[in-house]
């Protein structure tokens, strides 16, 4: 009886050790499987949506406007408000348009307007009235080439006038004495309607 007890104790210890070892191996296997499984699953981070662009303010910058006076032969004379950069034609339109028999020859319908000016439609401006500003790009009278005193070099600076045409102008002046008007340029060989149209505002006959 005494010899059997120790053998049983030793066998139990062995079985206990084997069970513990088996449990430990099982726990390690389970841990490895969990680790392998979790590594295979990718946790996607939700994409960060870009912030919506801030909407522009509904109130845009106020449009710059000018006020001009339209008098004379128009349907509705008086003050008109126009956007900055408007032209004489826009002012006439805002005033109801010219009356049927209005003479618009003295008006440059393409001229840009300035704030506070007055436009005389079909009627002469009264004495002392402020004149409309000169057309942009058009030379002042003092800057125009005088056909009666200009040299060949001065005439050569005009568009479409080379040394040959400049000499013809001098020859015409020598033959006829002087130019009485710019329109006489049409009598010179080589100056047709299109070339004359380019020159008539750049020259003067004093």
GROMACS .gro file of C-alpha atoms in nm:
model
  206
    1UNK     CA    1   0.000   0.000   0.000
    2UNK     CA    2   0.282   0.233   0.092
    3UNK     CA    3   0.466   0.146  -0.235
    4UNK     CA    4   0.159   0.221  -0.451
    5UNK     CA    5   0.084   0.567  -0.315
    6UNK     CA    6   0.401   0.730  -0.442
    7UNK     CA    7   0.348   0.579  -0.789
    8UNK     CA    8   0.001   0.727  -0.804
    9UNK     CA    9   0.127   1.067  -0.695
   10UNK     CA   10   0.396   1.065  -0.961
   11UNK     CA   11   0.149   0.966  -1.231
   12UNK     CA   12  -0.091   1.238  -1.128
   13UNK     CA   13   0.181   1.492  -1.139
   14UNK     CA   14   0.275   1.381  -1.487
   15UNK     CA   15  -0.080   1.401  -1.607
   16UNK     CA   16  -0.115   1.743  -1.443
   17UNK     CA   17   0.203   1.864  -1.609
   18UNK     CA   18   0.091   1.729  -1.947
   19UNK     CA   19  -0.249   1.896  -1.906
   20UNK     CA   20  -0.090   2.225  -1.813
   21UNK     CA   21   0.151   2.203  -2.104
   22UNK     CA   22  -0.131   2.118  -2.341
   23UNK     CA   23  -0.336   2.409  -2.212
   24UNK     CA   24  -0.044   2.641  -2.254
   25UNK     CA   25   0.017   2.522  -2.611
   26UNK     CA   26  -0.354   2.566  -2.686
   27UNK     CA   27  -0.351   2.916  -2.544
   28UNK     CA   28  -0.048   3.006  -2.755
   29UNK     CA   29  -0.212   2.862  -3.067
   30UNK     CA   30  -0.532   3.057  -2.999
   31UNK     CA   31  -0.334   3.376  -2.940
   32UNK     CA   32  -0.143   3.328  -3.266
   33UNK     CA   33  -0.464   3.262  -3.457
   34UNK     CA   34  -0.627   3.574  -3.315
   35UNK     CA   35  -0.320   3.778  -3.403
   36UNK     CA   36  -0.309   3.638  -3.755
   37UNK     CA   37  -0.681   3.701  -3.805
   38UNK     CA   38  -0.669   4.058  -3.679
   39UNK     CA   39  -0.373   4.132  -3.904
   40UNK     CA   40  -0.564   4.014  -4.212
   41UNK     CA   41  -0.857   4.249  -4.145
   42UNK     CA   42  -0.784   4.606  -4.252
   43UNK     CA   43  -0.963   4.870  -4.056
   44UNK     CA   44  -1.029   5.136  -4.315
   45UNK     CA   45  -1.020   5.486  -4.188
   46UNK     CA   46  -1.316   5.678  -4.326
   47UNK     CA   47  -1.195   5.930  -4.583
   48UNK     CA   48  -1.177   6.284  -4.463
   49UNK     CA   49  -1.418   6.481  -4.672
   50UNK     CA   50  -1.288   6.820  -4.789
   51UNK     CA   51  -1.457   7.113  -4.631
   52UNK     CA   52  -1.704   7.281  -4.859
   53UNK     CA   53  -1.574   7.605  -5.004
   54UNK     CA   54  -1.712   7.905  -4.833
   55UNK     CA   55  -1.985   8.050  -5.044
   56UNK     CA   56  -1.920   8.391  -5.178
   57UNK     CA   57  -2.105   8.673  -5.027
   58UNK     CA   58  -2.427   8.732  -5.215
   59UNK     CA   59  -2.368   9.103  -5.200
   60UNK     CA   60  -2.129   9.194  -5.483
   61UNK     CA   61  -1.947   9.521  -5.495
   62UNK     CA   62  -2.177   9.802  -5.591
   63UNK     CA   63  -2.147   9.895  -5.955
   64UNK     CA   64  -1.995  10.236  -6.014
   65UNK     CA   65  -2.232  10.467  -6.197
   66UNK     CA   66  -2.225  10.816  -6.345
   67UNK     CA   67  -2.492  11.080  -6.394
   68UNK     CA   68  -2.505  11.293  -6.708
   69UNK     CA   69  -2.750  11.551  -6.840
   70UNK     CA   70  -2.900  11.504  -7.185
   71UNK     CA   71  -3.064  11.813  -7.333
   72UNK     CA   72  -3.192  11.914  -7.672
   73UNK     CA   73  -3.373  11.705  -7.927
   74UNK     CA   74  -3.432  11.382  -7.739
   75UNK     CA   75  -3.755  11.218  -7.631
   76UNK     CA   76  -3.698  11.254  -7.256
   77UNK     CA   77  -3.435  11.520  -7.179
   78UNK     CA   78  -3.295  11.532  -6.829
   79UNK     CA   79  -3.060  11.344  -6.600
   80UNK     CA   80  -2.976  10.982  -6.674
   81UNK     CA   81  -2.778  10.736  -6.463
   82UNK     CA   82  -2.542  10.508  -6.651
   83UNK     CA   83  -2.272  10.255  -6.562
   84UNK     CA   84  -1.918  10.382  -6.559
   85UNK     CA   85  -1.767  10.349  -6.905
   86UNK     CA   86  -2.094  10.428  -7.085
   87UNK     CA   87  -2.082  10.616  -7.413
   88UNK     CA   88  -2.281  10.897  -7.571
   89UNK     CA   89  -2.499  10.646  -7.755
   90UNK     CA   90  -2.596  10.491  -7.420
   91UNK     CA   91  -2.697  10.831  -7.284
   92UNK     CA   92  -2.917  10.902  -7.587
   93UNK     CA   93  -3.080  10.563  -7.549
   94UNK     CA   94  -3.145  10.626  -7.180
   95UNK     CA   95  -3.306  10.959  -7.270
   96UNK     CA   96  -3.551  10.788  -7.502
   97UNK     CA   97  -3.349  10.839  -7.817
   98UNK     CA   98  -3.325  11.141  -8.046
   99UNK     CA   99  -3.632  11.277  -8.215
  100UNK     CA  100  -3.663  11.182  -8.585
  101UNK     CA  101  -3.522  11.505  -8.729
  102UNK     CA  102  -3.239  11.553  -8.476
  103UNK     CA  103  -2.899  11.628  -8.627
  104UNK     CA  104  -2.641  11.402  -8.462
  105UNK     CA  105  -2.349  11.498  -8.687
  106UNK     CA  106  -2.181  11.699  -8.411
  107UNK     CA  107  -2.193  11.409  -8.165
  108UNK     CA  108  -1.936  11.135  -8.134
  109UNK     CA  109  -2.166  10.851  -8.031
  110UNK     CA  110  -1.870  10.630  -7.936
  111UNK     CA  111  -1.717  10.879  -7.690
  112UNK     CA  112  -1.694  10.765  -7.329
  113UNK     CA  113  -1.880  10.983  -7.084
  114UNK     CA  114  -1.759  11.148  -6.767
  115UNK     CA  115  -1.967  11.198  -6.455
  116UNK     CA  116  -2.150  11.531  -6.443
  117UNK     CA  117  -2.118  11.631  -6.807
  118UNK     CA  118  -2.398  11.761  -7.029
  119UNK     CA  119  -2.476  11.640  -7.380
  120UNK     CA  120  -2.636  11.876  -7.631
  121UNK     CA  121  -2.834  11.678  -7.888
  122UNK     CA  122  -2.919  11.859  -8.210
  123UNK     CA  123  -2.878  12.203  -8.050
  124UNK     CA  124  -2.571  12.424  -8.013
  125UNK     CA  125  -2.410  12.450  -7.674
  126UNK     CA  126  -2.480  12.787  -7.510
  127UNK     CA  127  -2.191  13.036  -7.482
  128UNK     CA  128  -1.965  12.955  -7.191
  129UNK     CA  129  -2.088  12.597  -7.164
  130UNK     CA  130  -1.822  12.344  -7.072
  131UNK     CA  131  -1.716  12.155  -7.381
  132UNK     CA  132  -1.715  11.779  -7.389
  133UNK     CA  133  -1.375  11.622  -7.334
  134UNK     CA  134  -1.174  11.545  -7.643
  135UNK     CA  135  -1.215  11.202  -7.795
  136UNK     CA  136  -0.964  10.962  -7.644
  137UNK     CA  137  -0.674  10.905  -7.880
  138UNK     CA  138  -0.754  11.202  -8.106
  139UNK     CA  139  -0.478  11.464  -8.114
  140UNK     CA  140  -0.549  11.818  -8.004
  141UNK     CA  141  -0.551  12.086  -8.276
  142UNK     CA  142  -0.207  12.206  -8.168
  143UNK     CA  143  -0.070  11.855  -8.223
  144UNK     CA  144  -0.208  11.816  -8.574
  145UNK     CA  145   0.015  11.850  -8.878
  146UNK     CA  146  -0.048  12.175  -9.068
  147UNK     CA  147  -0.066  12.097  -9.437
  148UNK     CA  148   0.042  12.452  -9.524
  149UNK     CA  149   0.364  12.456  -9.322
  150UNK     CA  150   0.462  12.091  -9.273
  151UNK     CA  151   0.791  11.963  -9.406
  152UNK     CA  152   0.841  11.629  -9.576
  153UNK     CA  153   0.973  11.489  -9.247
  154UNK     CA  154   0.661  11.602  -9.060
  155UNK     CA  155   0.428  11.462  -9.326
  156UNK     CA  156   0.621  11.135  -9.324
  157UNK     CA  157   0.514  11.077  -8.964
  158UNK     CA  158   0.148  11.046  -9.068
  159UNK     CA  159   0.006  10.693  -9.108
  160UNK     CA  160   0.007  10.578  -9.469
  161UNK     CA  161   0.220  10.871  -9.583
  162UNK     CA  162   0.569  10.783  -9.696
  163UNK     CA  163   0.833  11.006  -9.854
  164UNK     CA  164   0.672  10.977 -10.198
  165UNK     CA  165   0.325  11.085 -10.083
  166UNK     CA  166   0.475  11.353  -9.862
  167UNK     CA  167   0.657  11.499 -10.165
  168UNK     CA  168   0.331  11.497 -10.363
  169UNK     CA  169   0.163  11.697 -10.085
  170UNK     CA  170   0.445  11.952 -10.095
  171UNK     CA  171   0.423  11.969 -10.476
  172UNK     CA  172   0.047  12.025 -10.464
  173UNK     CA  173   0.095  12.304 -10.210
  174UNK     CA  174   0.363  12.465 -10.424
  175UNK     CA  175   0.141  12.451 -10.731
  176UNK     CA  176  -0.180  12.576 -10.568
  177UNK     CA  177  -0.032  12.811 -10.309
  178UNK     CA  178  -0.196  12.662  -9.999
  179UNK     CA  179  -0.455  12.418  -9.871
  180UNK     CA  180  -0.789  12.580  -9.802
  181UNK     CA  181  -0.924  12.265  -9.636
  182UNK     CA  182  -0.823  11.917  -9.535
  183UNK     CA  183  -1.057  11.773  -9.799
  184UNK     CA  184  -0.817  11.889 -10.072
  185UNK     CA  185  -0.591  11.598  -9.980
  186UNK     CA  186  -0.828  11.388 -10.191
  187UNK     CA  187  -0.689  11.567 -10.499
  188UNK     CA  188  -0.344  11.422 -10.441
  189UNK     CA  189  -0.252  11.108 -10.628
  190UNK     CA  190  -0.224  10.810 -10.391
  191UNK     CA  191  -0.467  10.940 -10.127
  192UNK     CA  192  -0.791  10.752 -10.172
  193UNK     CA  193  -1.100  10.737  -9.947
  194UNK     CA  194  -0.956  10.493  -9.694
  195UNK     CA  195  -0.625  10.675  -9.656
  196UNK     CA  196  -0.801  11.009  -9.635
  197UNK     CA  197  -1.025  10.872  -9.359
  198UNK     CA  198  -0.712  10.790  -9.158
  199UNK     CA  199  -0.555  11.131  -9.217
  200UNK     CA  200  -0.841  11.379  -9.188
  201UNK     CA  201  -0.834  11.390  -8.806
  202UNK     CA  202  -0.456  11.416  -8.790
  203UNK     CA  203  -0.402  11.718  -9.014
  204UNK     CA  204  -0.525  12.076  -9.032
  205UNK     CA  205  -0.515  12.354  -9.294
  206UNK     CA  206  -0.453  12.683  -9.113
   0.00000   0.00000   0.00000
